Coordinates of C-alpha atoms in Angstrom, one line a residue:
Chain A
X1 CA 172.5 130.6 106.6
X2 CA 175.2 132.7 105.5
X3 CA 177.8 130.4 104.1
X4 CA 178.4 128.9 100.3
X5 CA 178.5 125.5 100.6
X6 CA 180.1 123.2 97.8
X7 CA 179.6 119.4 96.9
X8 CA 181.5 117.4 97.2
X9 CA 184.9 118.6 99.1
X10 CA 186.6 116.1 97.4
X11 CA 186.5 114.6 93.7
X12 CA 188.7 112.0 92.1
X13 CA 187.5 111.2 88.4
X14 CA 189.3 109.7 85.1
X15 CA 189.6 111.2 82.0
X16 CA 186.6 110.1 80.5
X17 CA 184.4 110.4 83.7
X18 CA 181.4 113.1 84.0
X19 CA 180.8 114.6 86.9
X20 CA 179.7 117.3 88.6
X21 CA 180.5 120.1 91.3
X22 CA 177.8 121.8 93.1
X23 CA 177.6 125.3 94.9
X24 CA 174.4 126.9 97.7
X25 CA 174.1 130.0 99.0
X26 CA 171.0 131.1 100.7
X27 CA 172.1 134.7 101.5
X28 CA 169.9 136.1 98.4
X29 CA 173.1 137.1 96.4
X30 CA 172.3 137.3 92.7
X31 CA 176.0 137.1 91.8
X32 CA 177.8 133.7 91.8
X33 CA 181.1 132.2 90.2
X34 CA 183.8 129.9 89.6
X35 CA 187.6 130.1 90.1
X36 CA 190.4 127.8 89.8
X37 CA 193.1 128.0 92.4
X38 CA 196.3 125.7 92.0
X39 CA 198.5 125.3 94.9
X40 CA 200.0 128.4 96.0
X41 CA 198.3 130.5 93.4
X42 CA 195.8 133.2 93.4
X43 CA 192.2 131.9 92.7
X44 CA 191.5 132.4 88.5
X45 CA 188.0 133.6 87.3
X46 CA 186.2 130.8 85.4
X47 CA 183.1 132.3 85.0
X48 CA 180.4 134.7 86.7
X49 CA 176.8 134.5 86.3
X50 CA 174.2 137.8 87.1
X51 CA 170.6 137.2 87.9
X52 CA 170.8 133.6 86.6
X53 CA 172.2 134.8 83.2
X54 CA 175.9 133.5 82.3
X55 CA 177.9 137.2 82.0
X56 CA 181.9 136.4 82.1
X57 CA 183.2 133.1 80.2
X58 CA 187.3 133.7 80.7
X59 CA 187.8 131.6 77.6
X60 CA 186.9 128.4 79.6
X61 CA 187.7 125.4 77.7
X62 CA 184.6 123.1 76.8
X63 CA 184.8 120.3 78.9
X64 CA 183.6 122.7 81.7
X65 CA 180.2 123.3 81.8
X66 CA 178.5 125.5 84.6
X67 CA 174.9 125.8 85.2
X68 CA 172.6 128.0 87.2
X69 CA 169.5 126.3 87.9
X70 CA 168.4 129.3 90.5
X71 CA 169.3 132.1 92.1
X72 CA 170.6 129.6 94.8
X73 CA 172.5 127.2 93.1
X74 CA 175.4 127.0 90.7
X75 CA 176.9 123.5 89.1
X76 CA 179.9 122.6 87.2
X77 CA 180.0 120.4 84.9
X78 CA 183.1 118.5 84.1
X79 CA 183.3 115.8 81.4
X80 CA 186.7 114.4 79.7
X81 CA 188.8 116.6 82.0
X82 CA 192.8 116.7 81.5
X83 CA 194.7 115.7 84.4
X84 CA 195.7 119.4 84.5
X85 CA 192.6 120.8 85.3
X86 CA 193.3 119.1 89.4
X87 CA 192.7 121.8 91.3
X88 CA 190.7 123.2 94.0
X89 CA 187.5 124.6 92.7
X90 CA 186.1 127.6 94.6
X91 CA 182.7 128.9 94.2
X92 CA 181.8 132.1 95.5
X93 CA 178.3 135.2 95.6
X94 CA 177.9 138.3 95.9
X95 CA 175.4 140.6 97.1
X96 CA 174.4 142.6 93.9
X97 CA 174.8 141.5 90.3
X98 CA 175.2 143.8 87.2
X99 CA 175.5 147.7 88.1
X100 CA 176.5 146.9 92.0
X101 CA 180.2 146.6 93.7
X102 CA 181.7 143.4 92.9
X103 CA 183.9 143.2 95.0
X104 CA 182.7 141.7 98.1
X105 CA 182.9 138.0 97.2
X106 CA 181.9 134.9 100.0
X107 CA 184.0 132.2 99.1
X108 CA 183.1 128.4 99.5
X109 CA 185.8 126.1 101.4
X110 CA 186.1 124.1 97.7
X111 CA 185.9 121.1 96.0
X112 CA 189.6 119.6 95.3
X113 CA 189.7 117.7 92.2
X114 CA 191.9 115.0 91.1
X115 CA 191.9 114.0 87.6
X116 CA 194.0 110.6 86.8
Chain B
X1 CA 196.1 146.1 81.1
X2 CA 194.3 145.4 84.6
X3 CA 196.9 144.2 87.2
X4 CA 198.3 143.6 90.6
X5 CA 201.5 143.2 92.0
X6 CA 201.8 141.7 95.3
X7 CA 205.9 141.9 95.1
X8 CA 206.7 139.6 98.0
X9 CA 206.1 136.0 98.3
X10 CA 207.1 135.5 102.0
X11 CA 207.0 138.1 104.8
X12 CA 208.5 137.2 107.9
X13 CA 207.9 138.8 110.9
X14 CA 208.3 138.6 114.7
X15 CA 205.1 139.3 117.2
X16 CA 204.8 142.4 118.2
X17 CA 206.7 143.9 115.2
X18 CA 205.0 146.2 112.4
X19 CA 203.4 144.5 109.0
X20 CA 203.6 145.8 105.9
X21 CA 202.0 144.0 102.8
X22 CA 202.6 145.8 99.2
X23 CA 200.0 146.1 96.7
X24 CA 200.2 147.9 93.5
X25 CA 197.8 148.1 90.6
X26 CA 197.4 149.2 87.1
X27 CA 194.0 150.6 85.9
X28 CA 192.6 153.1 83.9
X29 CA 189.6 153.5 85.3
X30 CA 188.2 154.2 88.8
X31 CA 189.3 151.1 90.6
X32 CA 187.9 149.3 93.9
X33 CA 190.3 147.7 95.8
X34 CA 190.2 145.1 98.3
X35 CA 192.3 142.6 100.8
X36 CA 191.5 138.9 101.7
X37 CA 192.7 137.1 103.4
X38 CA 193.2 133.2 103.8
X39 CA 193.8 131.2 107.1
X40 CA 195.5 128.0 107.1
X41 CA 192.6 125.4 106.8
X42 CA 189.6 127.9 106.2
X43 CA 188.0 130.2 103.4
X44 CA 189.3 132.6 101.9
X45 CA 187.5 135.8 103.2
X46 CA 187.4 139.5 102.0
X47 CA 189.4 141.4 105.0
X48 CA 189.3 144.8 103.8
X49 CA 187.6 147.2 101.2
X50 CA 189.1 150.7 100.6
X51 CA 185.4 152.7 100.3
X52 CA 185.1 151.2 103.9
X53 CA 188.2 152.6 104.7
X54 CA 187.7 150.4 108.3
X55 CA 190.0 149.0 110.1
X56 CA 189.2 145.3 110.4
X57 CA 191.7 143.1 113.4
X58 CA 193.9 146.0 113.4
X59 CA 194.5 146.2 109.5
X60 CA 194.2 149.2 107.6
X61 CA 194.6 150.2 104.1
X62 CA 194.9 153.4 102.3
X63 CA 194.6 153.9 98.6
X64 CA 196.8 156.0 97.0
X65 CA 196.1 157.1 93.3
X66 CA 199.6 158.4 93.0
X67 CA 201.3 155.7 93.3
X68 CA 198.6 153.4 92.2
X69 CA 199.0 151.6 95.8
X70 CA 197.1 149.8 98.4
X71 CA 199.0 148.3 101.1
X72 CA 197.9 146.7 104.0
X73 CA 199.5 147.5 107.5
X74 CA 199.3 146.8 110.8
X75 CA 201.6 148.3 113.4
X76 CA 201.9 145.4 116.0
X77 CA 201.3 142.0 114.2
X78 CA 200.3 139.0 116.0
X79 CA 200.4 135.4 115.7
X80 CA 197.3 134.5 114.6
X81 CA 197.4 136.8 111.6
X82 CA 199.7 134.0 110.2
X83 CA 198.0 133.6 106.8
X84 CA 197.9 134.3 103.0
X85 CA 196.9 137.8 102.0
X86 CA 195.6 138.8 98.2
X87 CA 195.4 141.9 97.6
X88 CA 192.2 142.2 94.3
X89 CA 190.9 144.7 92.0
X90 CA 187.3 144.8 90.9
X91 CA 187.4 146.8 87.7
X92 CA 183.5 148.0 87.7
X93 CA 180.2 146.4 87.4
X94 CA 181.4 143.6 85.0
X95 CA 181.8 140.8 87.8
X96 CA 185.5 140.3 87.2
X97 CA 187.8 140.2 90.7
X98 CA 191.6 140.2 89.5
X99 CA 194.0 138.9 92.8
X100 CA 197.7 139.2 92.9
X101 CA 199.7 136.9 93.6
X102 CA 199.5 136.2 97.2
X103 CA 201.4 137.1 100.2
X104 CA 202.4 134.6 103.0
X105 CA 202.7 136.2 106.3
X106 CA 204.5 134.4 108.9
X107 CA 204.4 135.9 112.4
X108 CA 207.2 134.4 114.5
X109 CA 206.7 134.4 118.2

């Protein structure tokens, strides 16, 4: 298998629902993360976990909430979300975490989100 | 600060004709620097990394330190590489990829 897959592709939810976006790779990466992309924008770094461990938060406002139950997996927790945070929701790995090239990211297709 | 400028928005060219994307970063370390690329409908996918210095669908990419560039060209574009190109900078081993702002390529046949 050498794709990231995300749960689900699609995600409307109100502003006072919880819910939660899931992310698999079974490539044996030990890097994963989250980005925000808006419509016609570049993706923006969320957060990156290393080994399981979070290491990047970009100043991520509460009400998202990732997770890393194994090296395989990676959720995102979303609870009383602002209809500003709609977006599309990529997950991506990477081969090496800390001390490796970065650079090289696999990209899920995405989870859009709608917040009403 | 870390930075890239990806200066144009829109490129519009017709088949056949020679591409030209524009990438330049600021960094003040050693940087990485790589292309992806975005097809209409699927994932976006890394095209091209500089320590490769490969040539991937007839892409290439040269980094210049001079002129703290890295553009992407292609001498005969082609329909199909209609798509959205980022040009990113991975600034070490800290896990952070920083994209410009997107291209859009449009090959007119």
């Amino acid at each position: 298998d050498t794709e990231v897959t995300q749960t689900p592709k699609h995600l409307v939810m109100g502003m006072t629902n919880k819910k939660s976006l899931k992310c698999e790779q079974h490539m044996g990466h030990r890097a994963m993360y989250w980005y925000k992309q808006k419509a016609k924008k570049p993706p923006e770094l969320m957060f990156v976990y290393s080994y399981e461990k979070l290491s990047i938060n970009e100043s991520v406002p509460s009400r998202f909430s990732p997770e890393c139950p194994n090296s395989s997996l990676l959720n995102l927790h979303l609870h009383a979300l602002q209809p500003e945070d709609s977006a599309l929701y990529l997950c991506a790995s990477s081969p090496t975490g800390t001390g490796g090239p970065f650079g090289e990211l696999f990209f899920g297709e995405g989870s859009r989100l709608t917040v009403l | 600060a870390q930075r890239v400028t990806q200066p144009e928005k829109l490129l519009s060219v017709f088949k056949g004709a020679p591409v030209e994307l524009k990438c330049n970063y600021s960094y003040s370390g050693s940087p990485e620097l790589f292309w992806y690329v975005q097809y209409s409908r699927q994932r976006l996918q890394l095209l091209l990394r500089h320590i490769s210095r490969e040539s991937i669908k007839g892409f290439t990419a040269d980094l210049n330190k001079g002129e703290t560039s890295f553009h992407l060209k292609k001498p005969f574009a082609q329909e199909e590489d209609s798509a959205m190109y980022y040009c990113a900078l991975s600034t070490g081993n800290t896990g952070k990829l920083i994209f410009g702002q997107g291209t859009t390529l449009q090959v007119k046949p």
